[in-house]
Amino acid sequence: MLIWVSFISLIVVFLALDLGLFNKRDHVIKSKEASLWTALWVTVAFSFSAVIYWLFSKGLVENPTGMTPDTAVLNYITGYLIELSLSIDNVFVIAVIFSAFAIPPKYQHRVLFWGILGAIVFRALMIIFGVALITRFEWAIYVFGVFLLYTAFKMLKSDSIKFDPKRSLVFKYLRKIYPLTKHMNGRHFFLRRMGIKAATPLFVALIVIELTDILFALDSIPAILAITADPFIVFSSNIMAILGLRSMYFLISRMLAKFRFINYSLVVILGFVGLKMLTAEFIHVPEWVSLTLITVSLASGIITSLLIPEKEEAETPLPD
């Protein structure tokens, strides 16, 4: 419990420094600043693999599957890369939500901060439930495997993500149970006029982002559980990826159109981990194979998107 409390306390310190010190003043986050923060979070995440090695080598965390320190590190890095790659779709949806509710760029970081804080709580609950389910019922791993293959198939068939936040069930129900206003109130989530307290677009965007993140977690958490069912590795790799999601959003949201082949990388990753779950009883895939395939798939999608120029639509000739 001491290790868990220490890790969660570290995350709280990171978040407090982020909002209370480094981003205390609302401002538009430019690409250069986002790049530096993304590099910092990625460095912190990979550096944490040394902590994972130390914890497992000293036996400071529960190790029900008897993993060696090297295997624990490989599983942690693999889980982190899976969550990071699946976050790309999440970035696209966040951009659509901000656009739909006309959230000014200077307040977007504040919304993402509270959204990610809530996501950490929900992810923790889902991880505890998922690990307990797999541990108690062995057949659950096959359910997760089929679900991931189905998700990969849907992703392969769809050319793009079609999501209209204002037509979502979340927005419709929120509008019924609480007064909403189209007017902004600076950085505040609520506005009081004529004795009525109403939620501003900032709060609406926050709730929609929060609940859509839960939907994305239905893909990412089973995918990590295909690599390992160790609670600490699943939780730490997931949270480390979430912490870097804000800076990654500001870095790549402006370049989403360029990453048009990344969808196929995600299909390969989800398909691989789904098959791994379904064949786990018969085929043992070494940890380094999983890490290599996921890394190559993600890198291939990014490099291919940058190297192959997008075809320009041919102009329709005018009639004579």
C-alpha angles and dihedrals in degrees: 000000000000091000092049093048091047092051094047090046089053090053091050090052091050091051093045092051091046098055101022100046117009098036101025091125117061110240142149109271109224126207094258093054091044090051092053093048092046091051090048095051093045090050091050091048095051092042089056087067086075088057089050090053092049094048094051095041090054094041092237094142131050110269107187094165094049096238119181117234091253092052091047091054093048091049091048094051092044092051091047093052092048092053092043093052094046089050090071091078087048090055090054092052092047089053090052092049093050090049094047094052094037095236109184112240092239092063098041094090091055092053092047092048094058091038092056092044089058091043090058091056094047093045091051091054093046092048092051090049094045095048091046091049094051092044094049100036116035092193090066090078089064091051090053091046094053090046092054092049090050090050091050090050092051090048091050093051096048117077094200143358111268109197128154109187093196091058095046121113089239093061094043094052093043090054090053098050102038135031113255130197132197091214122098122229099199111260094341124110095213137045128200119207129162090353094305121116112212134180116247124221087264091065093043091052090048094054093046091049090048095053096041088053088058089055091051090049088061086070103035101046096052087046091057091044087060088063098044140343093210104128097213095050093045092048098042095046091047095048094045089055092047092052090059094045095091096054090041089053093055090045102049104021088086091051101043092113090061094056094066094137095051088089090071090052090056091048090054093047095048092043092051096049091044091054090044090057093048094048099036092110093054106028127042112205112201115241093240091056091055092047093047095048093048093047094047092046093051094044092046092054093050096044093045091050091053097043101044110065119223114257114247116230112252114245115248109244115241116244117255 
